[in-house]
XYZ file of C-alpha atoms in Angstrom:
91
model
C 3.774 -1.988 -10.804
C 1.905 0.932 -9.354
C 2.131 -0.451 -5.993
C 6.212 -0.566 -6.426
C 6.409 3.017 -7.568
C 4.378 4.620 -4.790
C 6.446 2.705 -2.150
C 9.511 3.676 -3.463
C 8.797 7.120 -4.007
C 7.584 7.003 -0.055
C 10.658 5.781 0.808
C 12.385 8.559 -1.635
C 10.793 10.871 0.164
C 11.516 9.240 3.790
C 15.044 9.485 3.586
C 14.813 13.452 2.451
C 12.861 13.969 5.315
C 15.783 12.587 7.465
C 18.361 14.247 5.232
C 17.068 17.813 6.329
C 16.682 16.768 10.243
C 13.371 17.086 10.138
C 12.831 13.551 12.678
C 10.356 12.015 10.395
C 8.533 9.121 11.800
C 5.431 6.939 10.925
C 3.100 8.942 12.112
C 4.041 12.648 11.023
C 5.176 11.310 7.709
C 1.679 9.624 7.091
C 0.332 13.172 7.757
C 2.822 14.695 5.592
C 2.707 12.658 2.480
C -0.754 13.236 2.207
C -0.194 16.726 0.736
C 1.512 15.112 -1.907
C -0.265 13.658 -5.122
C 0.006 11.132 -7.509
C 0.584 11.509 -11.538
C -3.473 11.304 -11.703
C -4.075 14.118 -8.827
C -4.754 12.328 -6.087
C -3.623 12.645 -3.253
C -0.927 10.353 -2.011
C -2.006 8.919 1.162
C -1.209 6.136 3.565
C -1.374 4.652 7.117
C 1.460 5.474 9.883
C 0.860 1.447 9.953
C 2.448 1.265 5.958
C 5.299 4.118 6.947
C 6.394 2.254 9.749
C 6.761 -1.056 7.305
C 8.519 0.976 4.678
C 11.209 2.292 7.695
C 11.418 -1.042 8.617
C 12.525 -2.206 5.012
C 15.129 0.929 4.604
C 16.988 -0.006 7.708
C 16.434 -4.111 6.648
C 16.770 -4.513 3.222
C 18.680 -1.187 2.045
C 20.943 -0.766 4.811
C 19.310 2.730 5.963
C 21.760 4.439 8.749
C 18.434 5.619 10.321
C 18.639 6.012 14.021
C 15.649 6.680 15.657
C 15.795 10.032 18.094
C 13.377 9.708 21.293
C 13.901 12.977 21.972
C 13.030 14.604 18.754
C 10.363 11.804 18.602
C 11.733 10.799 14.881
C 14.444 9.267 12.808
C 17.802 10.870 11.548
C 20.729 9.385 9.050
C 23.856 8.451 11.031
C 25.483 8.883 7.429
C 24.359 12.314 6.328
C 26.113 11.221 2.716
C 24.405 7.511 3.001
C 22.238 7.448 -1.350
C 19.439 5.426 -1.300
C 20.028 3.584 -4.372
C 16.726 2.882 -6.003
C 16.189 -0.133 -7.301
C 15.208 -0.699 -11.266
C 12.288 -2.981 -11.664
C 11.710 -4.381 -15.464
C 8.415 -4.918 -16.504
């Protein structure tokens, strides 16, 4: 379930990024998450590669309005107000 949690906190984070125009993409958010850290300390790192997947799945599966900007190099919600709407996993 680990695996789950760190995804969707990713993703969590993702769309805050976009929230507060600041053009996230797979690469600078890689970079970024890595000053985060997980419930043990560690730090919370990942490949652009996995960021890229997770984007992917928020426009896909949850119905992200992220549009990406080529001229701010990164991705932006169409719908300012759009909640991601985190899913409940039972154990």
């Amino acid at each position: 379930m680990q695996k789950k949690s760190e995804q969707l906190l990713r993703k969590l984070k993702f769309i805050a990024e976009a929230k507060k125009n600041n053009y996230p993409n797979a690469a600078s958010f890689a970079q970024l998450i890595t000053s985060f850290e997980d419930e043990e300390g560690q730090p919370f790192g990942c490949s652009a590669r996995t960021i890229a997947r997770d984007i992917k799945d928020l426009i896909d599966v949850h119905k992200a309005p992220l549009e990406y900007d080529p001229q701010n190099r990164g991705y932006y919600l169409r719908d300012r107000a759009w909640e991601f709407n985190c899913p409940v996993y039972e154990q």
